[in-house]
Every structure is written in structure tokens, then in C-alpha cells.
Coordinates of N, CA and C in Angstrom, one line a residue:
X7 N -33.0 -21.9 42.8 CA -33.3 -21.4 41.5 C -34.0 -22.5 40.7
X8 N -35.0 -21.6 39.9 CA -35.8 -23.2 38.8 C -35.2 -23.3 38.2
X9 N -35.1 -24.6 37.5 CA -35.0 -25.4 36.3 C -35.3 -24.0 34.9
X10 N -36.1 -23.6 35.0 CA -36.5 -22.1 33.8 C -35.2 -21.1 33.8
X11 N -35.2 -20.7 35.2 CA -33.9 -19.5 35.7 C -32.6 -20.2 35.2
X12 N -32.1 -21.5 35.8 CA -30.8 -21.5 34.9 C -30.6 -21.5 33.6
X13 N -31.7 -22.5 32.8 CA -31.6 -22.3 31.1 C -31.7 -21.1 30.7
X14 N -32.4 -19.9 31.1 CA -31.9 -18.6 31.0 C -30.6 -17.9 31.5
X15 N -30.4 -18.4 32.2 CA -28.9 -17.9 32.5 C -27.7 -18.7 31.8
X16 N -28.0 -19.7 31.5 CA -26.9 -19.8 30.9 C -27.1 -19.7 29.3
X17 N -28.3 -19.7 28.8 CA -28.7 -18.9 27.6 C -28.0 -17.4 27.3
X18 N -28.1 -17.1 28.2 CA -27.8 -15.6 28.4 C -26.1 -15.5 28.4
X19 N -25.6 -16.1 29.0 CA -24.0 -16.4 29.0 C -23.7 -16.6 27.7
X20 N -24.5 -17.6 26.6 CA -23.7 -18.1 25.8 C -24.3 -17.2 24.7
X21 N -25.1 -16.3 24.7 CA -25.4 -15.1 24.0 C -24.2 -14.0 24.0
X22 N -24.2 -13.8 25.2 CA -22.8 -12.8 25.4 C -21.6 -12.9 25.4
X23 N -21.1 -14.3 25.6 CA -19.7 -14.9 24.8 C -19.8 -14.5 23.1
X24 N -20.9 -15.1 22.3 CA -20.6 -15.2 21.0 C -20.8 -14.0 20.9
X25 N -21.3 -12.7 21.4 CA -21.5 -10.8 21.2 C -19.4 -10.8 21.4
X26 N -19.2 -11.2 22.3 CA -18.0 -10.8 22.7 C -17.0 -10.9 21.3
X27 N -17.2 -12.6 21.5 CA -16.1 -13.2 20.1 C -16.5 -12.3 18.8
X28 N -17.5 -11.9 18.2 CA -17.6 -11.4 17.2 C -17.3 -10.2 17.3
X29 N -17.6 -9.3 18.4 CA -17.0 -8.1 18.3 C -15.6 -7.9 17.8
X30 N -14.9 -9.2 18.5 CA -13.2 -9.1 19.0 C -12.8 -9.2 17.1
X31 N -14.1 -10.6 16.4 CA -13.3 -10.6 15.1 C -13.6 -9.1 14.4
X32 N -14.7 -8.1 14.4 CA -14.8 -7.7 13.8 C -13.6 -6.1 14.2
X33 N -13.4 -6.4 15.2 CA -12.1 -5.2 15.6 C -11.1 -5.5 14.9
X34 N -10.4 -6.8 14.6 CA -9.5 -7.3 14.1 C -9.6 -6.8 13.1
X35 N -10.8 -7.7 11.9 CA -10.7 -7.2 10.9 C -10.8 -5.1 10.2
X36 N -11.1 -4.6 10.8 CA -11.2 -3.4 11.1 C -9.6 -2.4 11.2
X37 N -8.9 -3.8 11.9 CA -7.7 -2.9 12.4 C -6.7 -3.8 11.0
X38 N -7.0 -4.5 9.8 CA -6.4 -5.2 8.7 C -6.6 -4.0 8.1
X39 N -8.2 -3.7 7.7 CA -8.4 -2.8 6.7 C -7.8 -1.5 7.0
X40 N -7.5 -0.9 8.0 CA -6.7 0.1 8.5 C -5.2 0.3 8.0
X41 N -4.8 -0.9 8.4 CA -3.2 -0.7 8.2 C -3.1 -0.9 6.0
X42 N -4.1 -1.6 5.6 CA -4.4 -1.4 4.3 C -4.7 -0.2 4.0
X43 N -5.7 0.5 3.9 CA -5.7 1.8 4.1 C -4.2 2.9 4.3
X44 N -3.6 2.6 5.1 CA -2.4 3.4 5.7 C -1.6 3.3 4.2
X45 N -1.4 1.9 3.8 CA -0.3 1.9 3.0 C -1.1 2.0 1.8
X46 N -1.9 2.1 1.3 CA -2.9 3.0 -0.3 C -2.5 4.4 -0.1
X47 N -2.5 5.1 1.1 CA -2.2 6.5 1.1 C -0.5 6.8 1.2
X48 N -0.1 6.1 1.5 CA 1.1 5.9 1.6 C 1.7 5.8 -0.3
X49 N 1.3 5.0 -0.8 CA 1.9 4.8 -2.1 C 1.2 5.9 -2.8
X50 N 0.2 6.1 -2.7 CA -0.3 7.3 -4.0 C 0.4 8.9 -3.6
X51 N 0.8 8.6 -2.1 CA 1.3 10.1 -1.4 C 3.4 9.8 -2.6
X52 N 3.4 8.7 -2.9 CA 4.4 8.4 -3.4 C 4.5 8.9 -4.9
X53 N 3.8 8.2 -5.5 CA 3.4 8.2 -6.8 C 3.2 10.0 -7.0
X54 N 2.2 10.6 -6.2 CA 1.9 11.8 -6.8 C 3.7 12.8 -6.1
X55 N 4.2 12.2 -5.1 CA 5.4 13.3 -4.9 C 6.8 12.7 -6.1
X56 N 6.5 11.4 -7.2 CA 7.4 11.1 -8.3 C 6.9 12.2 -9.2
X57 N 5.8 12.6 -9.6 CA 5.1 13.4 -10.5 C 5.7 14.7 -10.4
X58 N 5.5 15.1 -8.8 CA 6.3 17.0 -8.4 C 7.4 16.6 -9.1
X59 N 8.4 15.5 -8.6 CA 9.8 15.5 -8.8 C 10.0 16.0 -10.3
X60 N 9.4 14.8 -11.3 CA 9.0 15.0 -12.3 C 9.1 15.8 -12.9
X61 N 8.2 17.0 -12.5 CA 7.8 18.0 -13.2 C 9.0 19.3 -12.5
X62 N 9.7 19.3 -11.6 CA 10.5 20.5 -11.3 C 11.9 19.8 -12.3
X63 N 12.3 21.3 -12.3 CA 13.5 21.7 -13.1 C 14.8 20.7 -12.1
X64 N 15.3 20.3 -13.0 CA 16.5 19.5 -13.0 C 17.5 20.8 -11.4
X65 N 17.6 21.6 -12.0 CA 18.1 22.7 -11.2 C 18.1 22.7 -9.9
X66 N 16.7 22.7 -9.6 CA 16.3 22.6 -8.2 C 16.2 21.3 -7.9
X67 N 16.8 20.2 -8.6 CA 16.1 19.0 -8.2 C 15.7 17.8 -8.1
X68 N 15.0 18.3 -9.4 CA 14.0 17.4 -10.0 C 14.7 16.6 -11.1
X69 N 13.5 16.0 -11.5 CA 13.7 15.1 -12.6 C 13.5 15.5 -14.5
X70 N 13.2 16.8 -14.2 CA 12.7 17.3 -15.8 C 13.0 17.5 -16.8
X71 N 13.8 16.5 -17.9 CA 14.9 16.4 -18.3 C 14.5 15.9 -19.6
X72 N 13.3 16.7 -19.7 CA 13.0 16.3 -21.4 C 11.7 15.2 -21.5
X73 N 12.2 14.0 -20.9 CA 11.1 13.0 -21.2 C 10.4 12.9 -19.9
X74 N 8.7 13.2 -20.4 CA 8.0 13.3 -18.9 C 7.9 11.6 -18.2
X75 N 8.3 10.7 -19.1 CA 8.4 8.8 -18.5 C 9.4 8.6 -18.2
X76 N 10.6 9.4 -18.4 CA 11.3 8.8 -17.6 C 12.0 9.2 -16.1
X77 N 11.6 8.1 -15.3 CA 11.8 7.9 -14.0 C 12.7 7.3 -13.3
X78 N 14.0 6.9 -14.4 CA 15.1 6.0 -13.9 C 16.0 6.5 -13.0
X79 N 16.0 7.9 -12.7 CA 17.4 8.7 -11.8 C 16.5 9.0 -10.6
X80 N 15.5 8.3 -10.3 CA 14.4 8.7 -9.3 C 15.2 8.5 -8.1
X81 N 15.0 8.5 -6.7 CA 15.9 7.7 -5.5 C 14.3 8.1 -4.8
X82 N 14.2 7.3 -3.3 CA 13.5 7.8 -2.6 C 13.9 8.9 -2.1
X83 N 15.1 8.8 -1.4 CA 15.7 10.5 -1.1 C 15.0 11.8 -1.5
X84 N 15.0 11.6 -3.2 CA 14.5 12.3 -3.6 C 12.4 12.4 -3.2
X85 N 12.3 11.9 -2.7 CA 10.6 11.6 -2.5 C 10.6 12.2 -1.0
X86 N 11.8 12.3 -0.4 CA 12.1 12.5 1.4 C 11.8 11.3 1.7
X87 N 12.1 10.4 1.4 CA 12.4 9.7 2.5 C 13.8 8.9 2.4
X88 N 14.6 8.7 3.7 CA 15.8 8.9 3.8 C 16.2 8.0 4.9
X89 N 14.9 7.1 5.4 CA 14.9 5.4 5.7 C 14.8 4.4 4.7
X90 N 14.9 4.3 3.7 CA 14.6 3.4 2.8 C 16.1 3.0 2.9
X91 N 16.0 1.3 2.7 CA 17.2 0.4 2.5 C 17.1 -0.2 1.5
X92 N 18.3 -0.6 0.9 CA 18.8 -1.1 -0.6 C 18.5 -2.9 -0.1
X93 N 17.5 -3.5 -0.9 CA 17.7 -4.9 -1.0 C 17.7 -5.4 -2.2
X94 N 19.0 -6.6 -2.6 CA 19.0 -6.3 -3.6 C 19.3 -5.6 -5.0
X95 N 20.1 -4.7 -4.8 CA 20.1 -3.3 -5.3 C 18.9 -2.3 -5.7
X96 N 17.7 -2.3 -5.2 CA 16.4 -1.8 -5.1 C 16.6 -1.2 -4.1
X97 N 15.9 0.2 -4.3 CA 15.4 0.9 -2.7 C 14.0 0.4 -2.2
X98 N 14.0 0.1 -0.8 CA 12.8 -0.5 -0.4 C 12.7 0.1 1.0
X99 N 11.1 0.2 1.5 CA 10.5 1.2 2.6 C 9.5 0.0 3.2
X100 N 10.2 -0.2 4.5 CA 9.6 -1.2 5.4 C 8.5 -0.5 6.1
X101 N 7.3 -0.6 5.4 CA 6.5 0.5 6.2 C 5.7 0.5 7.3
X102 N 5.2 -0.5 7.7 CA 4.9 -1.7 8.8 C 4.9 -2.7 8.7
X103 N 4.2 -3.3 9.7 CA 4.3 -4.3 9.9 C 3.9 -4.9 9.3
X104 N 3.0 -4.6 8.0 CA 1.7 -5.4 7.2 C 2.4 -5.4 5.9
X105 N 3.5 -4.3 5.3 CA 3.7 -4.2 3.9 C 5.2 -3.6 4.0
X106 N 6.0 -4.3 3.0 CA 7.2 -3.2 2.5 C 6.8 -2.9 1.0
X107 N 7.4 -1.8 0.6 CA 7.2 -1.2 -0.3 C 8.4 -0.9 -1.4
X108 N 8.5 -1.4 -2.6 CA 10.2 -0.9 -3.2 C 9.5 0.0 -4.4
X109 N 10.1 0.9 -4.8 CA 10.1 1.9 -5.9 C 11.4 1.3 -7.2
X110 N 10.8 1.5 -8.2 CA 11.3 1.1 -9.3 C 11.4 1.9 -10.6
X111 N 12.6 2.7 -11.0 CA 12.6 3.4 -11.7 C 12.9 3.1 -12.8
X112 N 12.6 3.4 -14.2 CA 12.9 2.8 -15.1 C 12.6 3.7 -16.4
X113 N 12.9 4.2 -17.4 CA 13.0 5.0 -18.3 C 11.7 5.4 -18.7
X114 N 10.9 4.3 -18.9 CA 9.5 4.2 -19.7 C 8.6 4.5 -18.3
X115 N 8.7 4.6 -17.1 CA 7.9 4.7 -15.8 C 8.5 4.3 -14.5
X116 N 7.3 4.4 -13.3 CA 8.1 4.4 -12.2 C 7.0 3.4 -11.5
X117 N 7.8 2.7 -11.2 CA 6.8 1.3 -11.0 C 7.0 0.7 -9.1
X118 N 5.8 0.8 -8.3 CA 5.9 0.7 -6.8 C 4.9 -0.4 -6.6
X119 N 5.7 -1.2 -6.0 CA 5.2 -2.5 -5.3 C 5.1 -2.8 -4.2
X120 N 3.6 -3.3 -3.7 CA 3.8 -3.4 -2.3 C 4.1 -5.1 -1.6
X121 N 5.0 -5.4 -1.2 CA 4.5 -6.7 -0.8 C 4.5 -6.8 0.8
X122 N 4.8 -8.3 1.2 CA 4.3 -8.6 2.3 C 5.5 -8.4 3.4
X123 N 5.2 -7.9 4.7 CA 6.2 -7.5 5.5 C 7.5 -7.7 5.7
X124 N 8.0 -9.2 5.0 CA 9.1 -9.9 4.7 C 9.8 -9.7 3.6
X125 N 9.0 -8.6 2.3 CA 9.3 -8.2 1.1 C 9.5 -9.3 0.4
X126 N 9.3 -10.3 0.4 CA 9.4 -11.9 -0.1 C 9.2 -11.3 -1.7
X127 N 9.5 -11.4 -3.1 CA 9.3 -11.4 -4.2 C 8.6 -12.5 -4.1
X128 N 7.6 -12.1 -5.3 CA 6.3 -13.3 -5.6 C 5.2 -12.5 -4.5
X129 N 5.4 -11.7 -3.8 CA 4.4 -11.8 -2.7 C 3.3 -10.6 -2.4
X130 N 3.6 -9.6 -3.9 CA 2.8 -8.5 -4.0 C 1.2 -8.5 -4.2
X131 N 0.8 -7.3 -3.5 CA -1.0 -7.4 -3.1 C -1.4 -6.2 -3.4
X132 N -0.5 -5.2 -4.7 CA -0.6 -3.9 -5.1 C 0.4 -3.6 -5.7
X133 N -0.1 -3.3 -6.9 CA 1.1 -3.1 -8.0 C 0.6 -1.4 -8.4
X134 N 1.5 0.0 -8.7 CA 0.8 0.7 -9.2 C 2.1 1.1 -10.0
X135 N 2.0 2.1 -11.1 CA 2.7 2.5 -11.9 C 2.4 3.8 -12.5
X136 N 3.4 4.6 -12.9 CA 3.6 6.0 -13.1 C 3.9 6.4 -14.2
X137 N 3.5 6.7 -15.2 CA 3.7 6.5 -16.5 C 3.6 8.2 -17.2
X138 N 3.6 9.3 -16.0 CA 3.1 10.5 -17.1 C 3.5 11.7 -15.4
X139 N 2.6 12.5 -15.8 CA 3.2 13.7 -14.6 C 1.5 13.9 -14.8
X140 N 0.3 13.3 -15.0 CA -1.1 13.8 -14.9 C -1.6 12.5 -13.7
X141 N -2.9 12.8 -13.4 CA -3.3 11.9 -12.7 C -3.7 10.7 -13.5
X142 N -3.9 10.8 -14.8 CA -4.5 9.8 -15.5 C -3.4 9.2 -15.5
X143 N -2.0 9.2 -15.4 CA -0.9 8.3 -15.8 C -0.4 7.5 -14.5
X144 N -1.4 7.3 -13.9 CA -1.2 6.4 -12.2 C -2.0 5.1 -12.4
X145 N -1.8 4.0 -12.7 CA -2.4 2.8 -13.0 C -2.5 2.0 -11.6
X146 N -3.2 1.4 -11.0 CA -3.3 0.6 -9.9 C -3.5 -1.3 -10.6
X147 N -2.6 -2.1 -9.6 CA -3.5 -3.2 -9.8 C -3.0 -4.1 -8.4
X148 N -4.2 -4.4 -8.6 CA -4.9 -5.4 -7.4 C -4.2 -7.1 -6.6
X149 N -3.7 -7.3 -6.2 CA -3.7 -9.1 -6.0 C -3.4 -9.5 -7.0
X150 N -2.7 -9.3 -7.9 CA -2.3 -9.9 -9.4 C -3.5 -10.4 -10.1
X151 N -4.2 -9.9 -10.1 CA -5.5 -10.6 -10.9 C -5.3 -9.7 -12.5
X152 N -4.5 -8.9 -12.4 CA -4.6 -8.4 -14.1 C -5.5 -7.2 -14.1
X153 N -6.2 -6.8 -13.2 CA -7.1 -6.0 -13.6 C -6.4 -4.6 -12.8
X154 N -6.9 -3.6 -14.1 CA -6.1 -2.6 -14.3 C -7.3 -1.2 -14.0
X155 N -7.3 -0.1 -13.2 CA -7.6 0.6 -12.8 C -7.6 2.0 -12.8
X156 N -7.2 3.1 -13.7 CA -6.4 4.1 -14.2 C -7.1 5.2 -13.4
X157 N -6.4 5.9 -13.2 CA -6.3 7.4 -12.2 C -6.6 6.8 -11.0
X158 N -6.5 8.0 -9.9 CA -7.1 7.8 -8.5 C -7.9 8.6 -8.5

């Protein structure tokens, strides 16, 4: 083989290593924004089944008891779900491996936080809140940066 033929071949190798490695990061990253994704549909699938509760007759159920903010006799049970565990005296929903999630009810609104798989306080990456029985009364916020985002 010439002196030409190996610098190409190993040109060639070190082309298709770094195709490989980038591919691998960009799967990764792909499979982050996924399991993010998962838990955004996850909480607003939350938020909008506080709203049903909300709005059905005490009778059947629900929460409808005069004041459409308050959300304080809320349980997850009541949302169906019927894995959620008390930490803390909070109901909290281990939902993978990327996020737990706790629901917070409270007279003035219903407030759901997502943190990090360990549910560490201090460690939330999604704050949203419930404040009415419309879509406009669903506030999002981001990474603690303050910035506030209304409806979905």
C-alpha cells in the first residue's frame, strides 16, 4: 500500500469515529428531551384533570364547593392516581427516572412542581399553577428564572 492509500484510510477512520460519537451524543440528547417532554404532558394531563375535579359537583366527587381557587381537599387519588407517596406530608409522584413530581393544594390554587428524581427541595426545573377551572388560569414557569408563561 502507498504512503497516499494509508493517509486515506486512516482519514477515513477518523471521519467515521467522530460520525459515530456525534451521532451517539445527539441520541442522547434526544432521549433527555423525550423523557422532558413525557413529564410536560404529564403535568398539564394533571393540571387540566384538577380543573374536571374542580368543576364536578361535590356529589360525584369533585371539588365544587363554591370557590372555583380553591384546591386545598384536592388528593392525587382524586386525579387517579393511586401510586403517589406522602413525603413529608405532601403527595408526591415518582414519575421516572428524570423527575418527581408533588401536587400542592392550597385554598387560593393548586400548585405542581417538578423536581429532580431524588425530589431534593431546592431542585425544581418546572413550576406550574392552577388558579381558575379555564385554560387561562394554568401558569407555567421555567428553571426558576421568574418568567411566567399563562395558558397552554
Amino acid at each position: 500500500m502507498g504512503q497516499q492509500q494509508l493517509l486515506l484510510l486512516v482519514l477515513s477512520v477518523v471521519i467515521v469515529g467522530l460520525a459515530i460519537a456525534s451521532g451517539i451524543e445527539a441520541f442522547g440528547e434526544n432521549q433527555r428531551k423525550g423523557r422532558m417532554d413525557q413529564v410536560m404532558v404529564k403535568v398539564v394531563d394533571l393540571a387540566v384533570k384538577a380543573q374536571a375535579w374542580k368543576m364536578q359537583h361535590a356529589a360525584l366527587g369533585g371539588g365544587a364547593n363554591g370557590d372555583p381557587d380553591d384546591f386545598s381537599a384536592i388528593t392525587l387519588a382524586d386525579l387517579g392516581f393511586s401510586d403517589a407517596v406522602l413525603q413529608n406530608g405532601r403527595e408526591v409522584i415518582r414519575f421516572n427516572e428524570y423527575a418527581c413530581i408533588k401536587v400542592l393544594g392550597y385554598t387560593s390554587h393548586l400548585h405542581i412542581n417538578v423536581l429532580n428524581a431524588g425530589c431534593e427541595n431546592g431542585s425544581w426545573w418546572l413550576s406550574l399553577e392552577v388558579d381558575g377551572t379555564s385554560y387561562e388560569d394554568i401558569d407555567f414557569r421555567f428553571n426558576g428564572n421568574g418568567s411566567r408563561t399563562s395558558g397552554y
